[in-house]
Short mmCIF file of N, CA and C in Angstrom, two decimals:
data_model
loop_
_atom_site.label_atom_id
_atom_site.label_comp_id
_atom_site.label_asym_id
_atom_site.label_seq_id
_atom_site.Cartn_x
_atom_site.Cartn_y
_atom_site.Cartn_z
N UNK A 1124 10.39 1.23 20.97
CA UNK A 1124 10.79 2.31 20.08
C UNK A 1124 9.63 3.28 19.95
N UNK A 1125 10.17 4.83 19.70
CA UNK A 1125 8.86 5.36 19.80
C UNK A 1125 8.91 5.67 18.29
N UNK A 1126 7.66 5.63 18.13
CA UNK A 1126 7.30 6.31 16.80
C UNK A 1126 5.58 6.45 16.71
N UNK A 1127 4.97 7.42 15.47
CA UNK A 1127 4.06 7.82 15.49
C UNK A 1127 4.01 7.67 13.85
N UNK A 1128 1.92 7.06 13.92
CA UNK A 1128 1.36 6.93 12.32
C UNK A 1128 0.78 8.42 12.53
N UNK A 1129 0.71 9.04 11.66
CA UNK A 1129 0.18 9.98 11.24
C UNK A 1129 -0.52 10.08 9.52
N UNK A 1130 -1.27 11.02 9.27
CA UNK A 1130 -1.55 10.89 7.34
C UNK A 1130 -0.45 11.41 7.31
N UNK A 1131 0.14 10.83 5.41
CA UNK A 1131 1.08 11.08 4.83
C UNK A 1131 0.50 12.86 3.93
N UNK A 1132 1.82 13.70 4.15
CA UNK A 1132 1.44 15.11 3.09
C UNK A 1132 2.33 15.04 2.40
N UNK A 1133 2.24 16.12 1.14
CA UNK A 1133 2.21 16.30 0.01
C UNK A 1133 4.19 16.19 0.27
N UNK A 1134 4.40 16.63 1.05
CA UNK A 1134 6.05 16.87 1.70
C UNK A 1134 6.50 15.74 1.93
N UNK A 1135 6.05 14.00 2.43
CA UNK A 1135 5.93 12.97 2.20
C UNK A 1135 7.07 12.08 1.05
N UNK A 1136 6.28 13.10 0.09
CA UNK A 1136 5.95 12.03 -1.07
C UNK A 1136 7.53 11.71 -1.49
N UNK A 1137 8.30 12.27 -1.30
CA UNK A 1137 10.14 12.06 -1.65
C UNK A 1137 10.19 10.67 -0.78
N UNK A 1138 9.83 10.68 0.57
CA UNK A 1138 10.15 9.45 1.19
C UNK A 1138 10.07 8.17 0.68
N UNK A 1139 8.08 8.38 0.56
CA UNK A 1139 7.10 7.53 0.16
C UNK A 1139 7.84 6.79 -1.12
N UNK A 1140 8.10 7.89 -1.76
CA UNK A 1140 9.07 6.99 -3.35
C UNK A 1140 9.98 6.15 -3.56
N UNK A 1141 10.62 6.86 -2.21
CA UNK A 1141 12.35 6.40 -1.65
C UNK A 1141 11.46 4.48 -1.50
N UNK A 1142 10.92 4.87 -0.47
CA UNK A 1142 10.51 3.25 0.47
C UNK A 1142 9.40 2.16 -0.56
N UNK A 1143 9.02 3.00 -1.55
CA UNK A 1143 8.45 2.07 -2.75
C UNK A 1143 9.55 1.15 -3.54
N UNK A 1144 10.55 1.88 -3.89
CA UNK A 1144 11.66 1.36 -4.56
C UNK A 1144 12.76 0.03 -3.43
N UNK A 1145 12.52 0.80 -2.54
CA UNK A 1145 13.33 -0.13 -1.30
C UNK A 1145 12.25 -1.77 -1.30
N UNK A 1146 10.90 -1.21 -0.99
CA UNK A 1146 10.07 -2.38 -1.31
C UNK A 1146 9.79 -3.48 -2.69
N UNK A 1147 10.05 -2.72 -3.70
CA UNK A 1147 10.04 -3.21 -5.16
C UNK A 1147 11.46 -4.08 -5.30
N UNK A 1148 13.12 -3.70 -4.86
CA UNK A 1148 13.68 -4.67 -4.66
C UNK A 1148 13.45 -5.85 -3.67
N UNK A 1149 13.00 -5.42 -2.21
CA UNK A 1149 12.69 -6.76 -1.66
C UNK A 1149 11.79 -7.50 -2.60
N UNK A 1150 10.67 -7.27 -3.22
CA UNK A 1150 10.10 -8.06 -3.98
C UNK A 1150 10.49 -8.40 -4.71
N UNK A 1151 11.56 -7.98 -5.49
CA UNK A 1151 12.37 -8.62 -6.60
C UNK A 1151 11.99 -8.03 -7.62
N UNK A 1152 11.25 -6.76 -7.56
CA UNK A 1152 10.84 -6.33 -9.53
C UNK A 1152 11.07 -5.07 -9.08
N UNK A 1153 11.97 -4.16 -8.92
CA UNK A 1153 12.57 -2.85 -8.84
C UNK A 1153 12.26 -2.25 -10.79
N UNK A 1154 12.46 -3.33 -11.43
CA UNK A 1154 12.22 -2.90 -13.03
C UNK A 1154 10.89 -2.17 -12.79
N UNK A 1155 9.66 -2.94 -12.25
CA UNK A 1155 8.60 -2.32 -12.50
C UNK A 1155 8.14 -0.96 -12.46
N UNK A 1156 8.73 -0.13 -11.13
CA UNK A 1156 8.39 1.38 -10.38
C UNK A 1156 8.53 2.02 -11.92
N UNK A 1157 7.42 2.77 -12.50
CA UNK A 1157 7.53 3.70 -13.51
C UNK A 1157 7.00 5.08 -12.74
N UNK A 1158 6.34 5.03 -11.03
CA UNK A 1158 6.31 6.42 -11.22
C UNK A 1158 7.39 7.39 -10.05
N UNK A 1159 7.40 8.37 -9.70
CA UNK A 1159 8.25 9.25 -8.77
C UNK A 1159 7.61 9.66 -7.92
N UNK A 1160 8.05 10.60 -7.24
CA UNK A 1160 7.38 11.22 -6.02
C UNK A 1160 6.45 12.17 -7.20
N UNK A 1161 6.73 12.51 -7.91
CA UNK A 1161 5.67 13.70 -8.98
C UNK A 1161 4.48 13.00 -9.13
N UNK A 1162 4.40 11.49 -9.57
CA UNK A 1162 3.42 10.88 -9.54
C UNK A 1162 2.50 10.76 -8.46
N UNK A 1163 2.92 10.61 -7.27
CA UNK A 1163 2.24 9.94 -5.88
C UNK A 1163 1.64 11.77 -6.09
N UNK A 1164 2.32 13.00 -5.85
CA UNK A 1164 1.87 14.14 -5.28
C UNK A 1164 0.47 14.67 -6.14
N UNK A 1165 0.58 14.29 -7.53
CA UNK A 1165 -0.71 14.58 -8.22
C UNK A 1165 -1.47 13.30 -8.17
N UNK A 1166 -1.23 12.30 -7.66
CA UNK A 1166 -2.31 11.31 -7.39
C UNK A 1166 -3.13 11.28 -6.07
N UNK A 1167 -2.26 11.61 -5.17
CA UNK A 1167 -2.76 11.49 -3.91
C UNK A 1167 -3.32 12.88 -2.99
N UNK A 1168 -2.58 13.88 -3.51
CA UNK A 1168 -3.13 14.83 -3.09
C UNK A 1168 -3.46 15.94 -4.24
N UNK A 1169 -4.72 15.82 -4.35
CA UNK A 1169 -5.63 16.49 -5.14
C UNK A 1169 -7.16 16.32 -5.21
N UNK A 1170 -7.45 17.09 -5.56
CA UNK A 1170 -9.04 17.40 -5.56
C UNK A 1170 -9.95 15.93 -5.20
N UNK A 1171 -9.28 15.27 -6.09
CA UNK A 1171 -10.10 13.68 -5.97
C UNK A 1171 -9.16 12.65 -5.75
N UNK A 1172 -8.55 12.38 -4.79
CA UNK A 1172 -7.57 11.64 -4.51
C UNK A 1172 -7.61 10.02 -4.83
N UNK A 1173 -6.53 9.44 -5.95
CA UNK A 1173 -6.83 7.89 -6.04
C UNK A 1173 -6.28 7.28 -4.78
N UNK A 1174 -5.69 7.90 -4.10
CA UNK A 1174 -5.30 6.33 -2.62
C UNK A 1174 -5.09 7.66 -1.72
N UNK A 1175 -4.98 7.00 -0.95
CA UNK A 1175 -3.83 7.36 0.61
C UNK A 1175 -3.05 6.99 1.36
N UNK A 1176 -2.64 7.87 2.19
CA UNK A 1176 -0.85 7.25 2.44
C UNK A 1176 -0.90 7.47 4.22
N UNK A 1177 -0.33 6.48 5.05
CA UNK A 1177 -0.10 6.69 6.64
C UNK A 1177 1.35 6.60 6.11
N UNK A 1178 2.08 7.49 7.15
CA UNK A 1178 3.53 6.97 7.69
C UNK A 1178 3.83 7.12 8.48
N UNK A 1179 4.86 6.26 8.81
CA UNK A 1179 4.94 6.26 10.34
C UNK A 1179 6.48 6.84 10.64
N UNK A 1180 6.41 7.43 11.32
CA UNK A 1180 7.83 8.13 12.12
C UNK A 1180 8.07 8.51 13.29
N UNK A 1181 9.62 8.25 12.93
CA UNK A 1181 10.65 8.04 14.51
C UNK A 1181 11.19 9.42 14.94
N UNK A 1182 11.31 9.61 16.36
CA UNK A 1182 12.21 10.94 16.44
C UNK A 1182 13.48 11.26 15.72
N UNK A 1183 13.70 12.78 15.56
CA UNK A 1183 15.07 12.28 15.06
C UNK A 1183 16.07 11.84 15.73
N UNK A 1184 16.28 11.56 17.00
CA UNK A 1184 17.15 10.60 17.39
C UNK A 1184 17.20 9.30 17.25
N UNK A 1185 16.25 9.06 16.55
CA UNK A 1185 15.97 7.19 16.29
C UNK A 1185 16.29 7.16 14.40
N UNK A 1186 16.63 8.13 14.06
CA UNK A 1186 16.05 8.27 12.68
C UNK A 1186 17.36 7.12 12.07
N UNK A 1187 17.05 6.80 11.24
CA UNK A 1187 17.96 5.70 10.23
C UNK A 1187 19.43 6.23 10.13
N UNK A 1188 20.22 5.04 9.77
CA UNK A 1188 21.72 5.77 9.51
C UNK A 1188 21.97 6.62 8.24
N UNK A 1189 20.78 6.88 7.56
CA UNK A 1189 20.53 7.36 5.88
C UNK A 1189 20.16 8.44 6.85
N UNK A 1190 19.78 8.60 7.77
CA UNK A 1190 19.43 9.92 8.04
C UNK A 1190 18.20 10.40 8.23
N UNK A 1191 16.92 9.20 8.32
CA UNK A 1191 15.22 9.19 7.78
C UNK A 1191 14.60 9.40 8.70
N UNK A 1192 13.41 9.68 8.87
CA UNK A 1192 12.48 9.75 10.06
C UNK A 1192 11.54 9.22 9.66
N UNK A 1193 11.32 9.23 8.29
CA UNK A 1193 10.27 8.50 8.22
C UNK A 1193 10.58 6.82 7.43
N UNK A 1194 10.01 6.11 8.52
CA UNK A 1194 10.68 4.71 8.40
C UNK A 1194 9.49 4.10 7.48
N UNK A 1195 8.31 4.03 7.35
CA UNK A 1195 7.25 2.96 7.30
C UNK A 1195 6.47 3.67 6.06
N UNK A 1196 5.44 3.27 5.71
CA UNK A 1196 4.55 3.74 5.04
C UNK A 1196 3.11 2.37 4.99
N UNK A 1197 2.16 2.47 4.77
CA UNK A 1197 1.07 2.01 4.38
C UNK A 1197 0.13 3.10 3.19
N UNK A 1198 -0.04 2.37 2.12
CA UNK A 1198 -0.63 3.26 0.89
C UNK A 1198 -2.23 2.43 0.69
N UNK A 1199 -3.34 3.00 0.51
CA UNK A 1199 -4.26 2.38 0.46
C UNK A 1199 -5.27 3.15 -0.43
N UNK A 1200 -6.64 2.46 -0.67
CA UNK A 1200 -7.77 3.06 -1.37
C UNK A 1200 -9.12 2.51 -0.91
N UNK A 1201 -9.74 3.02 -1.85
CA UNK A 1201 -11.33 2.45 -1.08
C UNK A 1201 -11.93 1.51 -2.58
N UNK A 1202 -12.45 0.69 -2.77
CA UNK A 1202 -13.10 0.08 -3.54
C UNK A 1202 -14.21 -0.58 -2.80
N UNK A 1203 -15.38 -1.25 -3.83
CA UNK A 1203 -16.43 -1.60 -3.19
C UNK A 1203 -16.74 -3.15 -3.69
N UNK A 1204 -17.44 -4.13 -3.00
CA UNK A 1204 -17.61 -5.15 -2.96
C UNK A 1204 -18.90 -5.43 -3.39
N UNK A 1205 -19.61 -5.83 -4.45
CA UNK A 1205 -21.30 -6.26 -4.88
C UNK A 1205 -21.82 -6.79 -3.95
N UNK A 1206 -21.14 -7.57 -3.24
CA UNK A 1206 -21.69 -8.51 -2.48
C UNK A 1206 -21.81 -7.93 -1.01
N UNK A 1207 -20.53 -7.02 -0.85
CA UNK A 1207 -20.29 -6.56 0.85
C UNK A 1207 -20.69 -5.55 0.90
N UNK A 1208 -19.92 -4.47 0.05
CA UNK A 1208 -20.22 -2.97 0.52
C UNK A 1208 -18.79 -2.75 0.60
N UNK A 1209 -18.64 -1.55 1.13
CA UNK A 1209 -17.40 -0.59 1.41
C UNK A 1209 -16.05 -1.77 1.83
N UNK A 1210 -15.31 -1.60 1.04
CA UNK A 1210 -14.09 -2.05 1.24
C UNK A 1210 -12.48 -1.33 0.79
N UNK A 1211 -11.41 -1.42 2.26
CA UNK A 1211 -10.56 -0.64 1.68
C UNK A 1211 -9.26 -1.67 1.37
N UNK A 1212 -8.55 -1.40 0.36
CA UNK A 1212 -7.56 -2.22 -0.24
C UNK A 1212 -6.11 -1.32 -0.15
N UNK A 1213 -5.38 -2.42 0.90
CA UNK A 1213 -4.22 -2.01 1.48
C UNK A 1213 -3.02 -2.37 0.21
N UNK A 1214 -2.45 -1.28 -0.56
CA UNK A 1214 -1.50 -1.62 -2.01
C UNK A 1214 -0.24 -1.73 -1.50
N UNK A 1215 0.34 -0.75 -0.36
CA UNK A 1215 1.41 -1.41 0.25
C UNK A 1215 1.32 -1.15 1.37
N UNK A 1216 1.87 -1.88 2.28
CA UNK A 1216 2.19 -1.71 3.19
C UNK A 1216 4.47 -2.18 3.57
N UNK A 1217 4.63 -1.21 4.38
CA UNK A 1217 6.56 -1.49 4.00
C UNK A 1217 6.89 -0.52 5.60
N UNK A 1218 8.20 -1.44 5.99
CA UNK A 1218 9.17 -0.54 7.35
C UNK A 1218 10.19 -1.01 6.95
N UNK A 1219 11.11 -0.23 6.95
CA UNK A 1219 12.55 -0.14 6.75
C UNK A 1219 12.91 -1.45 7.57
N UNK A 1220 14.10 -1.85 6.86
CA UNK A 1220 14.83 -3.18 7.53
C UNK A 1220 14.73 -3.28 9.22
N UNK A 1221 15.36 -1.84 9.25
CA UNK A 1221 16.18 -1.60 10.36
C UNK A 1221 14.92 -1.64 11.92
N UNK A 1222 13.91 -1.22 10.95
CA UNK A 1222 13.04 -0.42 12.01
C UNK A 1222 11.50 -1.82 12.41
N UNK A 1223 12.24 -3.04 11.32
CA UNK A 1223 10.83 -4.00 11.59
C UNK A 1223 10.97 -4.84 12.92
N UNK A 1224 9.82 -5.41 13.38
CA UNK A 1224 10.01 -6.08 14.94
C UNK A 1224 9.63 -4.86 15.89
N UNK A 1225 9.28 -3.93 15.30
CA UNK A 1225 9.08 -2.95 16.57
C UNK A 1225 7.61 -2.44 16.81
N UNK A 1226 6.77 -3.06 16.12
CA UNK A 1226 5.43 -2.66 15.93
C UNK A 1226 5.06 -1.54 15.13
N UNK A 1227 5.96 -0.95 14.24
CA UNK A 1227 5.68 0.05 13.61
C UNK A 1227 4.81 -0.74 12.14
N UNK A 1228 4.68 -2.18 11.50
CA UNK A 1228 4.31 -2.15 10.97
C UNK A 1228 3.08 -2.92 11.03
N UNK A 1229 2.46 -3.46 12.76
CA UNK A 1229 1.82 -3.40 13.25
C UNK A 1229 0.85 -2.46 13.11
N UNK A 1230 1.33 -1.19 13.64
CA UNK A 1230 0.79 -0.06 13.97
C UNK A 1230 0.22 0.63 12.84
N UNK A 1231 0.57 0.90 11.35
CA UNK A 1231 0.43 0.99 10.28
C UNK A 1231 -1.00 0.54 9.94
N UNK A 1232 -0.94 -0.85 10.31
CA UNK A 1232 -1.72 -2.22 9.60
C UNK A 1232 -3.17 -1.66 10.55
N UNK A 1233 -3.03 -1.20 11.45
CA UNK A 1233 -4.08 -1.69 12.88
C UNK A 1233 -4.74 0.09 12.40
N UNK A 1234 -3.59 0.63 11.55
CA UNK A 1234 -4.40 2.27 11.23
C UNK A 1234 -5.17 2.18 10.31
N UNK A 1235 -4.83 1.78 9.45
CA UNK A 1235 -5.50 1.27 8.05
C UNK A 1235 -6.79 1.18 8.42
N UNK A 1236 -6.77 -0.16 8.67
CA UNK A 1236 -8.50 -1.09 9.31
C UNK A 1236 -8.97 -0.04 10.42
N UNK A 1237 -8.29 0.91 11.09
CA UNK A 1237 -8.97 1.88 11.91
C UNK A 1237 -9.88 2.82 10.94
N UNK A 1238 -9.07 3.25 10.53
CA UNK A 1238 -9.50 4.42 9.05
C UNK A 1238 -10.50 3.86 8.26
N UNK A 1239 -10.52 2.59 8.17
CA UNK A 1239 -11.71 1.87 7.07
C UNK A 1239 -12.78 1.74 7.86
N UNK A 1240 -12.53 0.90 9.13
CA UNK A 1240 -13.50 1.36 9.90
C UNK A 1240 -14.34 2.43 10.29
N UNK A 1241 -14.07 3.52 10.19
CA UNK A 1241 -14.54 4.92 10.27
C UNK A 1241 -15.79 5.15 9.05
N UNK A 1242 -15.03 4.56 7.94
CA UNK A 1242 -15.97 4.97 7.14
C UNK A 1242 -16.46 3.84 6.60
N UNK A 1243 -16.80 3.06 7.16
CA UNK A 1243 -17.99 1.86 7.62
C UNK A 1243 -17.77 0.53 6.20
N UNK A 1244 -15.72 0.38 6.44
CA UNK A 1244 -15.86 -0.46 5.30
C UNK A 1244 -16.20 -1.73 5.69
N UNK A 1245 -16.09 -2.87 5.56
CA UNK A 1245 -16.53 -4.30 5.84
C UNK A 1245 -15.16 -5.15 5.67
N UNK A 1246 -14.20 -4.79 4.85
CA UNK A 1246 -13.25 -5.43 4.91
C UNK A 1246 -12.21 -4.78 4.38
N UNK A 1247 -10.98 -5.59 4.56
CA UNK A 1247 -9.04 -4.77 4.19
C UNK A 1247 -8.71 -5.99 3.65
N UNK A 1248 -8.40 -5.51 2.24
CA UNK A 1248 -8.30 -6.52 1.56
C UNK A 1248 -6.66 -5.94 0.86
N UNK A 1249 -5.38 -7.19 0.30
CA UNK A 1249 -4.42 -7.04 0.11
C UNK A 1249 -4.29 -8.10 -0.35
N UNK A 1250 -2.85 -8.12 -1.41
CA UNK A 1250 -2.38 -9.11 -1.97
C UNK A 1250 -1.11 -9.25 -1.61
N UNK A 1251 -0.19 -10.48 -1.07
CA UNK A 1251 0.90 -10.56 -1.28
C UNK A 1251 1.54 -12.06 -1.95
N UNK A 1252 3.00 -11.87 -1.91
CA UNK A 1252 3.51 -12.62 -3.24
C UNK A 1252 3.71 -13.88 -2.52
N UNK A 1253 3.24 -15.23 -3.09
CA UNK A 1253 3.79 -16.47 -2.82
C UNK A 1253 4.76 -16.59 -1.87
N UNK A 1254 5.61 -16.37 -2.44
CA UNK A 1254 7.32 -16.48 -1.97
C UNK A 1254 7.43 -15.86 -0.41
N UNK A 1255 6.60 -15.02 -0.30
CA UNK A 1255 6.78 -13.71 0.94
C UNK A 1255 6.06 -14.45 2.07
N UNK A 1256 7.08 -15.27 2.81
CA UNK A 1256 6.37 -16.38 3.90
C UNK A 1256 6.30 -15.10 5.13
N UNK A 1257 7.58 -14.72 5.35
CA UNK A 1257 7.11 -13.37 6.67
C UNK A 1257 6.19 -12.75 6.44
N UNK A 1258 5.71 -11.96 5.58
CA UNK A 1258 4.24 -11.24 4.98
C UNK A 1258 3.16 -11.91 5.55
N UNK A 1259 3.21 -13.10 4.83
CA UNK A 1259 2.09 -14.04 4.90
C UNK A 1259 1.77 -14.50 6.24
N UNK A 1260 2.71 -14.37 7.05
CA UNK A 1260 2.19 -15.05 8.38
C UNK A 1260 2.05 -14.08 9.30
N UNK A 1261 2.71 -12.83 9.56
CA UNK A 1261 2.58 -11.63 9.50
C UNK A 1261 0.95 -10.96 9.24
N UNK A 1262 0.41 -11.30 8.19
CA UNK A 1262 -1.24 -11.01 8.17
C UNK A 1262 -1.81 -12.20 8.92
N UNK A 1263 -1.60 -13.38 8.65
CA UNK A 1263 -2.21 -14.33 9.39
C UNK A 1263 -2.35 -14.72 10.69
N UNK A 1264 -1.26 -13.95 11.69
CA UNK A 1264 -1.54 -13.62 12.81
C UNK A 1264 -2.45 -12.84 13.15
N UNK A 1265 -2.62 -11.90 12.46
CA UNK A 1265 -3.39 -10.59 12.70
C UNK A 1265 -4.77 -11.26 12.39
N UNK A 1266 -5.03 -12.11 11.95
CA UNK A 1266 -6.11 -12.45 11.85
C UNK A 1266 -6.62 -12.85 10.07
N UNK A 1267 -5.61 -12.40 8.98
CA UNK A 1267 -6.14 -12.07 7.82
C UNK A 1267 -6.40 -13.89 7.34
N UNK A 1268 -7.58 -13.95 6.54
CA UNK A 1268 -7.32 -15.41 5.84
C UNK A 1268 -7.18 -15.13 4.05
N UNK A 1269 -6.38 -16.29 3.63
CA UNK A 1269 -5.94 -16.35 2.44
C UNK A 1269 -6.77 -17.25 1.62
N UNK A 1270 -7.44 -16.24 0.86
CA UNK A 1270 -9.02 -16.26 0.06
C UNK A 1270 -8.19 -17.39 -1.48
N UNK A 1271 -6.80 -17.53 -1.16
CA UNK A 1271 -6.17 -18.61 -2.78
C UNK A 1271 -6.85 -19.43 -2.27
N UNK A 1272 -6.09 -20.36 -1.35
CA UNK A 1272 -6.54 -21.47 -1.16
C UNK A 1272 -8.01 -21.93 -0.95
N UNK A 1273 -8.75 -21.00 0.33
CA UNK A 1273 -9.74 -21.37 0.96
C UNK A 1273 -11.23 -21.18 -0.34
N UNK A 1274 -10.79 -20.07 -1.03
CA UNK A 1274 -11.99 -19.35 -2.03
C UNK A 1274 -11.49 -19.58 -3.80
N UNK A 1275 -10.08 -19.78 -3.90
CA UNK A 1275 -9.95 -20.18 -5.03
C UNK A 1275 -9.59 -18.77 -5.92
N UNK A 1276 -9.81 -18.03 -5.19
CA UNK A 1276 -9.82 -16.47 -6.33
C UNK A 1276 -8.34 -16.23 -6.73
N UNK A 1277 -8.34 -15.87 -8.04
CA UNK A 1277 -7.31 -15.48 -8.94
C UNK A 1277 -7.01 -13.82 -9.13
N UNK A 1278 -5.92 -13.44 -8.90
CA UNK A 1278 -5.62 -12.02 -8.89
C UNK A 1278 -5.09 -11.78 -10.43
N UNK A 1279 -6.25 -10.89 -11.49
CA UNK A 1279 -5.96 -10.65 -12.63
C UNK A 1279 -5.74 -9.49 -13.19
N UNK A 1280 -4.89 -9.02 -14.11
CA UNK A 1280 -4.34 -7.68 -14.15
C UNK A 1280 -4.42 -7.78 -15.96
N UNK A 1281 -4.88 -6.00 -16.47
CA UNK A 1281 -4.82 -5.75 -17.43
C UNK A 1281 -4.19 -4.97 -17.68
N UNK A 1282 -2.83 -4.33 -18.77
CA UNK A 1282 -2.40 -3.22 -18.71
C UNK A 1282 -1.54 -3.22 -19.78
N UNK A 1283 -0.47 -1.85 -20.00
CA UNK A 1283 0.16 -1.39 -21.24
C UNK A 1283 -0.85 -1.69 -21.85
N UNK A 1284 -0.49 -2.94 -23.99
CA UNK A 1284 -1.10 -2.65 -24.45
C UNK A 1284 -2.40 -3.58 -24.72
N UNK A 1285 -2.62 -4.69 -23.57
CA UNK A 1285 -3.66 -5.22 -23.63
C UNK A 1285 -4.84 -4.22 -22.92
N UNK A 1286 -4.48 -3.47 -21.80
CA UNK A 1286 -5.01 -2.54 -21.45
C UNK A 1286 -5.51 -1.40 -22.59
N UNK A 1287 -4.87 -1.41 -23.76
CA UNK A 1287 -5.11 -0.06 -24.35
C UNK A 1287 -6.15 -0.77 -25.26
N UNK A 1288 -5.96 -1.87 -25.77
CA UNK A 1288 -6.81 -3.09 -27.04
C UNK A 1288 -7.91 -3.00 -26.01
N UNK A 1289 -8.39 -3.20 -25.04
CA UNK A 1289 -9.53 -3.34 -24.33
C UNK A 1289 -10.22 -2.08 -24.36
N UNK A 1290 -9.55 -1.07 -23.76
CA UNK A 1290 -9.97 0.10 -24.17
C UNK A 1290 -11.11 0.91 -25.71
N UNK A 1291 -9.83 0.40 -26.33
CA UNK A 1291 -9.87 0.62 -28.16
C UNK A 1291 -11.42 -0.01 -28.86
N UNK A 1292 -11.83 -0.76 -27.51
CA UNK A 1292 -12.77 -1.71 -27.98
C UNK A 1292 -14.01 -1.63 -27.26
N UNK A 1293 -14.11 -0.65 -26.32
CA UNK A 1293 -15.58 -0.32 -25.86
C UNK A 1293 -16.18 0.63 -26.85
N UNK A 1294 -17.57 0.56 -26.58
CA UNK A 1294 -18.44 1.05 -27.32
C UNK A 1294 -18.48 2.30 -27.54
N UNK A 1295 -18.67 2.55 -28.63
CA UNK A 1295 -18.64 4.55 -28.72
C UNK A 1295 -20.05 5.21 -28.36
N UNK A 1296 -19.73 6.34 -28.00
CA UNK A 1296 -21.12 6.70 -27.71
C UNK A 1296 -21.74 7.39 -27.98
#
């Protein structure tokens, strides 16, 4: 199949939203998505951008029976490691039903770690869910190892209003 990763633009971002929500039901929490394509366009493209976006697309003769060209997406950022240095953290990576098995989300994955590479990260780091055995073996071919078992590390999250109590509670200055 042919298709091409390219960066995701600001013109994107309708897709990008579309294939977040498509991904949030496979995961099973579609409740969660609170933001839109309005969100991704002032997050991602602006002055100081929090992530970035590859997608990947098909001609339009390959395009979906919805009518899409753009099948795939990979969304990512840069964070840093005390210990390593430069590291980029892959938040999603997703290809349409129709369009997986074809290396497009291969191709995605292999851009990412290209792109991090460039700017001299040390590692591509991602989380996925228990349950998600294709995912999981899917990175583990590719080479990724799973830091639960082997390292023990716990993925912890603060937010709404424990997020805001934490907040409420740093020091004034």
């Amino acid at each position: 199949m042919d298709f091409r990763v390219r960066a995701a633009t600001k013109e994107d971002c309708k897709d990008i939203s579309r294939m977040i929500m498509e991904l949030a039901v496979y995961e099973k929490m579609p409740d969660q998505v609170e933001i839109s394509h309005k969100e991704l366009e002032r997050d991602g493209f602006c002055q100081n951008p929090f992530f970035e976006c590859l997608v990947a697309e098909v001609p339009e003769e390959q395009k979906s029976k919805e009518g899409f060209t753009v099948v795939g997406y990979a969304l990512y950022f840069y964070t840093y490691s005390t210990w390593r240095g430069r590291a980029v953290y892959l938040e999603d990576l997703y290809v349409m039903p129709a369009f997986r098995g074809k290396g497009i989300g291969k191709g995605l994955l292999c851009k990412v770690a290209e792109v991090g590479r460039k700017k001299e990260c040390v590692r591509l780091q991602l989380s996925v869910l228990d349950w998600n055995t294709p995912s999981r073996d899917f990175y583990a071919a590719k080479g990724a190892q799973d830091l639960t078992a082997s390292e023990g590390w716990h993925f912890i999250r603060f937010d709404g209003q424990n997020l805001d109590k934490l907040a409420n509670e740093a020091p004034k200055d």
